[in-house]
mmCIF file of C-alpha atoms and ligand atoms in Angstrom:
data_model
loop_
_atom_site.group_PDB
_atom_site.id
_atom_site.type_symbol
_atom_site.label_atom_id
_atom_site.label_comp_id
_atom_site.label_asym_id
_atom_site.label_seq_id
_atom_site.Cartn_x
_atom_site.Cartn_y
_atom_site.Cartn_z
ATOM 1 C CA UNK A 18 -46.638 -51.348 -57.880
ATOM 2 C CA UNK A 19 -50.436 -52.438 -56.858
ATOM 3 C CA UNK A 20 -52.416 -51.703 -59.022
ATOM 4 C CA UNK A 21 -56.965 -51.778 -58.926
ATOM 5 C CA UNK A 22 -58.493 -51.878 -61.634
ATOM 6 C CA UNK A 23 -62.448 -51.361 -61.437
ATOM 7 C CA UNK A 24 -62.486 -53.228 -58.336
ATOM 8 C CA UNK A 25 -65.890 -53.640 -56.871
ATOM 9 C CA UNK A 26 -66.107 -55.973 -53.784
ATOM 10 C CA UNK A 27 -69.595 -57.151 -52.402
ATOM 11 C CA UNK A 28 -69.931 -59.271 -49.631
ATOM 12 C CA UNK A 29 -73.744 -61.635 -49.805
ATOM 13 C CA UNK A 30 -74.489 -59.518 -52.513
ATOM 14 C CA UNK A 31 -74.238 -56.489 -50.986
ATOM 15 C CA UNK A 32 -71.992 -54.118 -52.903
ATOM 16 C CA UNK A 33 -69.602 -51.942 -50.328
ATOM 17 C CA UNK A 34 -66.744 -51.250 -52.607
ATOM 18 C CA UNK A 35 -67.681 -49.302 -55.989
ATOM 19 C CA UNK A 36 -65.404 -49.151 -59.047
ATOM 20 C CA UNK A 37 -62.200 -48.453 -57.351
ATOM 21 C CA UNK A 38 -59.470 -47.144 -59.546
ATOM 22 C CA UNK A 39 -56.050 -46.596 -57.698
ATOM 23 C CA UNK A 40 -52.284 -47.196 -58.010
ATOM 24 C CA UNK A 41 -50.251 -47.967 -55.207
ATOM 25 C CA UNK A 42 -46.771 -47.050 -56.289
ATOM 26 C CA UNK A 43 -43.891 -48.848 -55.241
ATOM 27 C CA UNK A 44 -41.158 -47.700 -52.376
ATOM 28 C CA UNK A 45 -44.772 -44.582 -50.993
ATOM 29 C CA UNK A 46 -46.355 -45.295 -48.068
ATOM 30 C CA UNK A 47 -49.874 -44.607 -48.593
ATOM 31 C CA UNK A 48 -51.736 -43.664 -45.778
ATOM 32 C CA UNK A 49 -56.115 -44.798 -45.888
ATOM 33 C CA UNK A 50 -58.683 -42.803 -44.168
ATOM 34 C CA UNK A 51 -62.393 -43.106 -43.878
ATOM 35 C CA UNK A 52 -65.170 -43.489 -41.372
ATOM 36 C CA UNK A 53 -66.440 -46.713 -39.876
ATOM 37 C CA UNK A 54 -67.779 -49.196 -42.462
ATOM 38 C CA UNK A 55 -66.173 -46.870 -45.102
ATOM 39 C CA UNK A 56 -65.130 -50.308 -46.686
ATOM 40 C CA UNK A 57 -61.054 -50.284 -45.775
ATOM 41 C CA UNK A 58 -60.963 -53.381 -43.856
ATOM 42 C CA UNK A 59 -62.956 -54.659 -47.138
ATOM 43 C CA UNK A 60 -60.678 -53.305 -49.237
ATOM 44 C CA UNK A 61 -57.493 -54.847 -47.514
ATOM 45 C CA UNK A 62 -58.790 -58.375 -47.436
ATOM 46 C CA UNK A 63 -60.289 -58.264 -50.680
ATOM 47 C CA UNK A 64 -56.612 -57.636 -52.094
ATOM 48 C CA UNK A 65 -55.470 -60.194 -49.894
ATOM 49 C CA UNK A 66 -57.754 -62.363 -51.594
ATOM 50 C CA UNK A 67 -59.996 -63.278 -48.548
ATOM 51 C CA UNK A 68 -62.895 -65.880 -49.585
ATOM 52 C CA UNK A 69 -65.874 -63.684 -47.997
ATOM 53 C CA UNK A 70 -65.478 -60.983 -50.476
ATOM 54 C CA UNK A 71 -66.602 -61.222 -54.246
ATOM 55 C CA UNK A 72 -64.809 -59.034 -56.482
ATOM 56 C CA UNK A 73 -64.775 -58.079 -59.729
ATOM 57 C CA UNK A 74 -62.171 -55.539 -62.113
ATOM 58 C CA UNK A 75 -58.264 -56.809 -61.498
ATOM 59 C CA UNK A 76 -55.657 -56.705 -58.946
ATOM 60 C CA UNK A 77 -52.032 -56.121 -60.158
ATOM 61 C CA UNK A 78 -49.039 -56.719 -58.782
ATOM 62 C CA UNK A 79 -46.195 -55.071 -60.916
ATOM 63 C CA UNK A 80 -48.026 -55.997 -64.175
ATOM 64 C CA UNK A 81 -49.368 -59.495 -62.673
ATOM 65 C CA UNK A 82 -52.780 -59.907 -62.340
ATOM 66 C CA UNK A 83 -53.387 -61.397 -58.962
ATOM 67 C CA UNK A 84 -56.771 -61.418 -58.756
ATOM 68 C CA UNK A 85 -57.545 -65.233 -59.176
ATOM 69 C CA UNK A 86 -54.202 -66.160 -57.149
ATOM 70 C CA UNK A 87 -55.151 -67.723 -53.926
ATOM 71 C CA UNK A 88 -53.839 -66.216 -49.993
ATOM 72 C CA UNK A 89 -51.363 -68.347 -50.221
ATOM 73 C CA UNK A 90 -50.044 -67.145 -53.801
ATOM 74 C CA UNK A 91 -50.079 -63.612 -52.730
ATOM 75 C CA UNK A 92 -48.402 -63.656 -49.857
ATOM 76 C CA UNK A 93 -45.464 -65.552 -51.568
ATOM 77 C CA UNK A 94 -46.305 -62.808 -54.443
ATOM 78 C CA UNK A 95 -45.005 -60.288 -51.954
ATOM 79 C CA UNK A 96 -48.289 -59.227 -49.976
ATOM 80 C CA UNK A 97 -48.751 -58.743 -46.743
ATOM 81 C CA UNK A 98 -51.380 -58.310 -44.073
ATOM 82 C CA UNK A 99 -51.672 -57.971 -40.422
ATOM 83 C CA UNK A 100 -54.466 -59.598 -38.082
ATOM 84 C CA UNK A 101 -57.579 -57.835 -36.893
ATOM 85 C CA UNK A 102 -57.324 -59.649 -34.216
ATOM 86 C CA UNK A 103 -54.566 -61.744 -33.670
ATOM 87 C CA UNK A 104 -55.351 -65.357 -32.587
ATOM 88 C CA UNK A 105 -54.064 -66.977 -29.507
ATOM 89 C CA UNK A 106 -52.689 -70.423 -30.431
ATOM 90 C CA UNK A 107 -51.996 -72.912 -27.266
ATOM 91 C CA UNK A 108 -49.419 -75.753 -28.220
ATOM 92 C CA UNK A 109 -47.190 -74.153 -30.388
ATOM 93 C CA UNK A 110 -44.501 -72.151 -29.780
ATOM 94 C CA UNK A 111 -43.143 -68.930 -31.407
ATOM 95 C CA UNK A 112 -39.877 -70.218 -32.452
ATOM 96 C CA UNK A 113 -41.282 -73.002 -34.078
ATOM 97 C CA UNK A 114 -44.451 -71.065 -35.749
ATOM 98 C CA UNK A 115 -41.643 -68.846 -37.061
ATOM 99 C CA UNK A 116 -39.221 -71.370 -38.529
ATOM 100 C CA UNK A 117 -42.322 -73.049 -40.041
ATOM 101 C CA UNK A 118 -43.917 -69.842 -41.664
ATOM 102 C CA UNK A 119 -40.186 -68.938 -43.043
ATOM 103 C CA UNK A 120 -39.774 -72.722 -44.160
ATOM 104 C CA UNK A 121 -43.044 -72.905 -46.014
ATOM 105 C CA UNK A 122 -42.272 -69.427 -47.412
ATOM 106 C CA UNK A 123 -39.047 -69.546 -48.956
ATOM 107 C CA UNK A 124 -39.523 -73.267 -50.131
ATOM 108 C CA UNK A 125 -42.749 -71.852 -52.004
ATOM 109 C CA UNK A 126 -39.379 -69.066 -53.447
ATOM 110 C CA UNK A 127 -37.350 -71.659 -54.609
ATOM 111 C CA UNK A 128 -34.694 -69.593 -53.144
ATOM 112 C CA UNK A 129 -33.543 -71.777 -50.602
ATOM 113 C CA UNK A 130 -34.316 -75.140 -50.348
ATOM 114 C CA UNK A 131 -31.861 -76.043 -47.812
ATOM 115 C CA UNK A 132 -33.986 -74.722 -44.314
ATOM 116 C CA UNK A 133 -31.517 -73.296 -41.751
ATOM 117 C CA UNK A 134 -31.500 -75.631 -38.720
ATOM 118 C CA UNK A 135 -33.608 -74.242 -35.338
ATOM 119 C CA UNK A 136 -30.128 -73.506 -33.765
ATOM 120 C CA UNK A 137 -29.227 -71.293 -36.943
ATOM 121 C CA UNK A 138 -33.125 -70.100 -36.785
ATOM 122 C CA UNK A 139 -32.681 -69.186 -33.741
ATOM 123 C CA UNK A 140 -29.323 -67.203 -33.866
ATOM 124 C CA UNK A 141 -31.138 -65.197 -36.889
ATOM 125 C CA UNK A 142 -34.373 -64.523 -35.024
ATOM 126 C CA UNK A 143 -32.693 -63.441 -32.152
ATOM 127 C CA UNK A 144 -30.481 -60.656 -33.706
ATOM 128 C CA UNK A 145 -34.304 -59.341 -34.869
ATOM 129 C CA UNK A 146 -35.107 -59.074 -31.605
ATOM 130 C CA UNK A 147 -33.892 -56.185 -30.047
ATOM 131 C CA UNK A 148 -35.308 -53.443 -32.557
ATOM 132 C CA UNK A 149 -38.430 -54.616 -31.749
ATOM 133 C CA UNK A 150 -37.974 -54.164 -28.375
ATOM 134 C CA UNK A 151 -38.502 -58.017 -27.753
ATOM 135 C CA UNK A 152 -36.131 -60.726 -25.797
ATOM 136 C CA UNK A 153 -35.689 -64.149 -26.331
ATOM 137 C CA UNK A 154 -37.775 -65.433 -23.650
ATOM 138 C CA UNK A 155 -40.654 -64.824 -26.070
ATOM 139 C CA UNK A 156 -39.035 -67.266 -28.833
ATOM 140 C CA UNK A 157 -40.146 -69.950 -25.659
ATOM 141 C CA UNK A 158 -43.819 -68.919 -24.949
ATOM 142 C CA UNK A 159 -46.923 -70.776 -26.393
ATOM 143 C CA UNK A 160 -48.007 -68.751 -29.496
ATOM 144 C CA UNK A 161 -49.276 -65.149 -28.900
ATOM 145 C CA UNK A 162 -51.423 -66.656 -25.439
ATOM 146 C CA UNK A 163 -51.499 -64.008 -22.573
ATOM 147 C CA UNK A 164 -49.307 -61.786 -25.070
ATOM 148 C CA UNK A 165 -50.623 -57.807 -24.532
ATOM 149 C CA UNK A 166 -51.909 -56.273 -27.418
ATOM 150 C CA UNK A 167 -48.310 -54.550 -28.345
ATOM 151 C CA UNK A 168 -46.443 -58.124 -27.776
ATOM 152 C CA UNK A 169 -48.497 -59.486 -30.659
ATOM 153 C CA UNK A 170 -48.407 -56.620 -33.056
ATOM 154 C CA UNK A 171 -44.175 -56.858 -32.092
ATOM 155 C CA UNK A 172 -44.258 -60.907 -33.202
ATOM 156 C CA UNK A 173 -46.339 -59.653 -36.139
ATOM 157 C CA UNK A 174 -43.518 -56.722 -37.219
ATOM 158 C CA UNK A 175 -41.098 -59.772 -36.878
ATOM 159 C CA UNK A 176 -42.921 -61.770 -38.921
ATOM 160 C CA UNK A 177 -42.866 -58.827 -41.583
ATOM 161 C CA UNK A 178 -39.477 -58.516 -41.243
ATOM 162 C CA UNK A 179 -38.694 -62.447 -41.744
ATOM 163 C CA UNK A 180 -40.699 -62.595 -44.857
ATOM 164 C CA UNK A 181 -39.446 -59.710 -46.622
ATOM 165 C CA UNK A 182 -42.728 -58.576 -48.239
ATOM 166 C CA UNK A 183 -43.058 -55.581 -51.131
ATOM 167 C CA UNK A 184 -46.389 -54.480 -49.821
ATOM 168 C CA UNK A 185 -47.009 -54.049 -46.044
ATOM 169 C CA UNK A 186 -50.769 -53.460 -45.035
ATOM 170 C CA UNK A 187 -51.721 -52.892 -41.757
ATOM 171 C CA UNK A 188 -54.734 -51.883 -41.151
ATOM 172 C CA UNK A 189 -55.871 -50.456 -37.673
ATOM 173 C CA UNK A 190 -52.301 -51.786 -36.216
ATOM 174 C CA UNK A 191 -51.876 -49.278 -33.795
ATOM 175 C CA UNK A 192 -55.809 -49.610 -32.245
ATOM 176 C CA UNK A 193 -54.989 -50.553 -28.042
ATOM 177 C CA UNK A 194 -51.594 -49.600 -28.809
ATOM 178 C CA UNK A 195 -49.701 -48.445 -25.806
ATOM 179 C CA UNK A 196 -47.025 -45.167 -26.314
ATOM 180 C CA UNK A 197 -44.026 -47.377 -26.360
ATOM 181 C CA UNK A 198 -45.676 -50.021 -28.688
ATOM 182 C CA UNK A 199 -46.369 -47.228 -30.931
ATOM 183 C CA UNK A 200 -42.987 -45.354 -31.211
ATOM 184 C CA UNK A 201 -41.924 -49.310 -32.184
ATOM 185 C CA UNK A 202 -44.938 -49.440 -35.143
ATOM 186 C CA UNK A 203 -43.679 -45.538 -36.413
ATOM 187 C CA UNK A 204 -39.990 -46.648 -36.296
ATOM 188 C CA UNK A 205 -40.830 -50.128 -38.065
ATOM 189 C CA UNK A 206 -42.726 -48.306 -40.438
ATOM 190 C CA UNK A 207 -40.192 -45.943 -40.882
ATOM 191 C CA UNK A 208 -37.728 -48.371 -41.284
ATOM 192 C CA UNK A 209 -40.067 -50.521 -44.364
ATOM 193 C CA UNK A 210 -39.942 -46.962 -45.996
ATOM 194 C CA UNK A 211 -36.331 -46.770 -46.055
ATOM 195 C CA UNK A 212 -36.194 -50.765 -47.159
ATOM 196 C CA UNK A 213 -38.683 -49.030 -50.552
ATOM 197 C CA UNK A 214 -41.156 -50.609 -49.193
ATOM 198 C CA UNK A 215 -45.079 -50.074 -50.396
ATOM 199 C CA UNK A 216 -46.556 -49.546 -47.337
ATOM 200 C CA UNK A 217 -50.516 -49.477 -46.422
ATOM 201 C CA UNK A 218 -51.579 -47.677 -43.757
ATOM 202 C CA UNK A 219 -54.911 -47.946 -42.646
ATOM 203 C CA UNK A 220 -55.569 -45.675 -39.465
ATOM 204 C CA UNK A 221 -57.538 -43.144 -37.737
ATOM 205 C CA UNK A 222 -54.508 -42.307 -35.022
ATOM 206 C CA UNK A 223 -53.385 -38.748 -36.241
ATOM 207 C CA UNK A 224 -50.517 -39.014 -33.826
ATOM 208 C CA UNK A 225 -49.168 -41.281 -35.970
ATOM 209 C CA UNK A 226 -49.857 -39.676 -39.226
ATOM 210 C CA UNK A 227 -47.960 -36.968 -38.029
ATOM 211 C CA UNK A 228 -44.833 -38.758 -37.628
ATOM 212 C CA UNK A 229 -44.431 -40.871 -40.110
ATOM 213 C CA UNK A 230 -43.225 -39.865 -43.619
ATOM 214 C CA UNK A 231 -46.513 -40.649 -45.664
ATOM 215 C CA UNK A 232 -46.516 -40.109 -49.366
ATOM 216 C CA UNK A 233 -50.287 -40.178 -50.412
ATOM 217 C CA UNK A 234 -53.668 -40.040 -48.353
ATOM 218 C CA UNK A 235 -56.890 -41.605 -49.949
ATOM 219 C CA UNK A 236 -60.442 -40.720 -47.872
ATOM 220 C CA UNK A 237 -62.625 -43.303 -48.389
ATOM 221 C CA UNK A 238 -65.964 -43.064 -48.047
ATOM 222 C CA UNK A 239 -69.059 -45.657 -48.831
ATOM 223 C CA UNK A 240 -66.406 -47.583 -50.871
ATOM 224 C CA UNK A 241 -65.456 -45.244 -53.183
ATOM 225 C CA UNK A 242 -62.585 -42.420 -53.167
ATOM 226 C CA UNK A 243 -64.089 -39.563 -51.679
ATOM 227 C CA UNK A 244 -60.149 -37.463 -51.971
ATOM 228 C CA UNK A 245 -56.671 -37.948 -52.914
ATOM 229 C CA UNK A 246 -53.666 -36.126 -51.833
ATOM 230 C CA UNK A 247 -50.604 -35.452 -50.569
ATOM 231 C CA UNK A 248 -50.228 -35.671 -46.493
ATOM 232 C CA UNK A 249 -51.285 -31.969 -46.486
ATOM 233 C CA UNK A 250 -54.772 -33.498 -46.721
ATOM 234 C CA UNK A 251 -54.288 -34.670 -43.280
ATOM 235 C CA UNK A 252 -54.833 -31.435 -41.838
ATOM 236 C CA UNK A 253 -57.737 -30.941 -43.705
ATOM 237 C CA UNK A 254 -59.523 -33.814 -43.097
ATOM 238 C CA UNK A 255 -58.645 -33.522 -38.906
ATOM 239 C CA UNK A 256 -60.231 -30.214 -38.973
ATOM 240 C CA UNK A 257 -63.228 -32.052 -41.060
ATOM 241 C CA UNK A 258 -63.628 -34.309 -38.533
ATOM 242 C CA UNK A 259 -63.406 -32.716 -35.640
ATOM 243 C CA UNK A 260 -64.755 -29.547 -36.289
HETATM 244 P P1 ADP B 306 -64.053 -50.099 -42.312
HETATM 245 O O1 ADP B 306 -62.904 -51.019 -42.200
HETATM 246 O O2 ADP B 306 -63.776 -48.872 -43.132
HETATM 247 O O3 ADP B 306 -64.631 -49.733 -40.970
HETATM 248 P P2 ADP B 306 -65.467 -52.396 -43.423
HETATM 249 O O4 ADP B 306 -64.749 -52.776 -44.643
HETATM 250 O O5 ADP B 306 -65.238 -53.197 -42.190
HETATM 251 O O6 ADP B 306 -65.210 -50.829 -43.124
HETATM 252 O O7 ADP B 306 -67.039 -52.391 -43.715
HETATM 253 C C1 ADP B 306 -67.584 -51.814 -44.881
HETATM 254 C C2 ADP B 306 -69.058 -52.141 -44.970
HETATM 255 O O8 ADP B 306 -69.199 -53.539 -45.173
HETATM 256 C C3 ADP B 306 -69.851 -51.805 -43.713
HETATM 257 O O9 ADP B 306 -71.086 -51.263 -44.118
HETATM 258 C C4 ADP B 306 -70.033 -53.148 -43.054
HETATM 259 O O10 ADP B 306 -71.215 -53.210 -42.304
HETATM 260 C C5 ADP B 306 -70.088 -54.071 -44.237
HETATM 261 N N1 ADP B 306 -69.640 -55.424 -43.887
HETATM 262 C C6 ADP B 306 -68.406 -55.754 -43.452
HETATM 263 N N2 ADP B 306 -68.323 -57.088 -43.210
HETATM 264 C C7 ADP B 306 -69.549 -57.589 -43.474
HETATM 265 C C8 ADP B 306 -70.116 -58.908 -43.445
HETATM 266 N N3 ADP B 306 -69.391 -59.974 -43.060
HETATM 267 N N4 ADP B 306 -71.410 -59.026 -43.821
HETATM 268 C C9 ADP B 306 -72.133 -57.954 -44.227
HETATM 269 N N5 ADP B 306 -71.655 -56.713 -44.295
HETATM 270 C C10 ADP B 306 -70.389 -56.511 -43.929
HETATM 271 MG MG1 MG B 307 -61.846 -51.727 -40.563
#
C-alpha cells in the first residue's frame, strides 16, 4: 500500500503539486489522467524521490515512511519507475547492465549473497525473453544504442520483471509505441496484475485503458485531484475531452 499524505511538491519554489491525499492500495492498478503539466510526471518522481522536487507531507510504503529514503532505498523498498526517456549507453552491454542491476539489488536484500554466475545469468534471462517478444541477440548489443523505442521499453519490462518490484509506475510508457509493442506493455501489465502487483499507470492512450483491467482512475489537474473513480470514469472523461 502507497500511501500520500499532504504531499505538496514544488520545484524552484514553484508549487505544482497541492496537498495531495491518496492511497494506492496494494494488488489495483491505478490508472492517472490529466492534461499536460497537470503535475503527473511530478508526482511520479517526487515518490521516487527525485532530487529536483521539494516535498513536504509523507510518503508511505505499507506503514513506512519513505519520504527521507534516498532512490536508491526505494527502489530496494519495492518502487519502481520507468525512463522518460531512456538513455543510450555505448560500452556496456545488456547482459552485463542486467547482472549488475540484479547483483547490486539483491545484495542491497540480503537475500542472496551468493550472485549467480553470467552463464547461470544468462540461462535465467534468457527464459524471460520470449514473453517479451525479445531474443538473445539483444543480451549482446551495447546498452539500449540504436534500440527502437519498443526495444527499450521491452529491456525496461525485463528489468521489472528481474527486480520483482511491489509498485510498478510507468508513466507515458506506451508514448511512440508501435501496435505490437503495445499488445506486449497491456499483456505485461496484465500479467503484474495477476502477480498483485500495485501498478501506476500514467497515460493518455485510451486504447489502452480499454484493455487493461484498471481498478481506480484519478484526473489530475493543476496538481491536485480534480476526480476519483472507478474505470467507468474513463468514458466520462473521453467524452470530456474530446467533445
Ligand atoms: P505532466 O506530467 O502532467 O505533463 P509535469 O509534472 O511534467 O506534468 O509538470 C507539471 C508542472 O510543473 C508544469 O506546469 C511544468 O511546467 C512544471 N515543471 C515541470 N518541470 C519543471 C522544471 N524543471 N522547472 C520548472 N517547472 C517545471
Ligand atoms: Mg508527464
Amino acid at each position: 500500500m502507497l500511501t500520500l499524505n499532504n504531499l505538496s511538491v514544488s520545484i524552484q519554489d514553484t508549487p505544482i503539486i497541492h496537498s495531495l491525499e491518496y492511497t494506492f492500495q496494494n494488488g489495483e492498478t491505478i490508472a492517472i489522467l490529466g492534461h499536460n503539466g497537470s503535475g503527473k510526471s511530478s508526482l511520479a518522481l517526487s515518490i521516487m524521490g527525485h532530487p529536483r522536487y521539494q516535498v513536504s507531507g509523507s510518503i508511505l510504503l505499507d506503514g513506512v515512511d519513505i519520504s527521507s529514503y534516498s532512490p536508491t532505498d526505494r527502489h530496494i523498498a519495492g518502487l519502481f519507475l520507468s525512463f522518460q526517456n531512456i538513455p543510450e549507453i555505448p560500452g556496456i552491454k545488456v547482459s552485463e547492465y542486467l547482472r549488475t542491476i540484479y547483483n547490486a539489488h539483491f545484495a542491497r536484500h540480503h537475500i542472496d549473497t551468493k550472485s549467480p554466475s553470467p552463464f547461470v545469468f544468462r540461462r535465467m534471462i534468457e527464459k524471460m525473453l520470449p514473453p517479451l517478444g525479445l531474443d538473445s541477440t539483444f543480451l549482446d548489443r551495447d546498452l539500449f544504442v540504436g534500440f527502437s523505442g519498443g526495444e527499450k521499453r521491452r529491456i525496461e519490462l525485463l528489468q521489472v520483471a528481474l527486480l520483482d518490484p511491489s509498485v510498478i509506475i510507468l508513466d507515458e510508457v506506451d508514448s511512440g509505441l508501435d501496435i505490437d509493442a503495445i499488445e506486449i506493455l497491456r499483456e505485461q501489465i496484465q500479467h503484474f496484475r495477476e502477480q498483485k502487483k500495485t501498478v501506476i499507470l500514467i497515460t493518455h492512450n485510451f486504447h489502452l485503458l480499454d484493455s487493461i483491467d484498471v481498478d481506480r482512475i484519478v484526473i489530475l489537474r493543476d496538481g491536485q485531484i480534480e476526480r476519483q473513480g472507478d474505470r467507468s470514469l474513463v468514458a466520462d472523461i473521453r467524452t470530456q475531452w474530446f467533445k
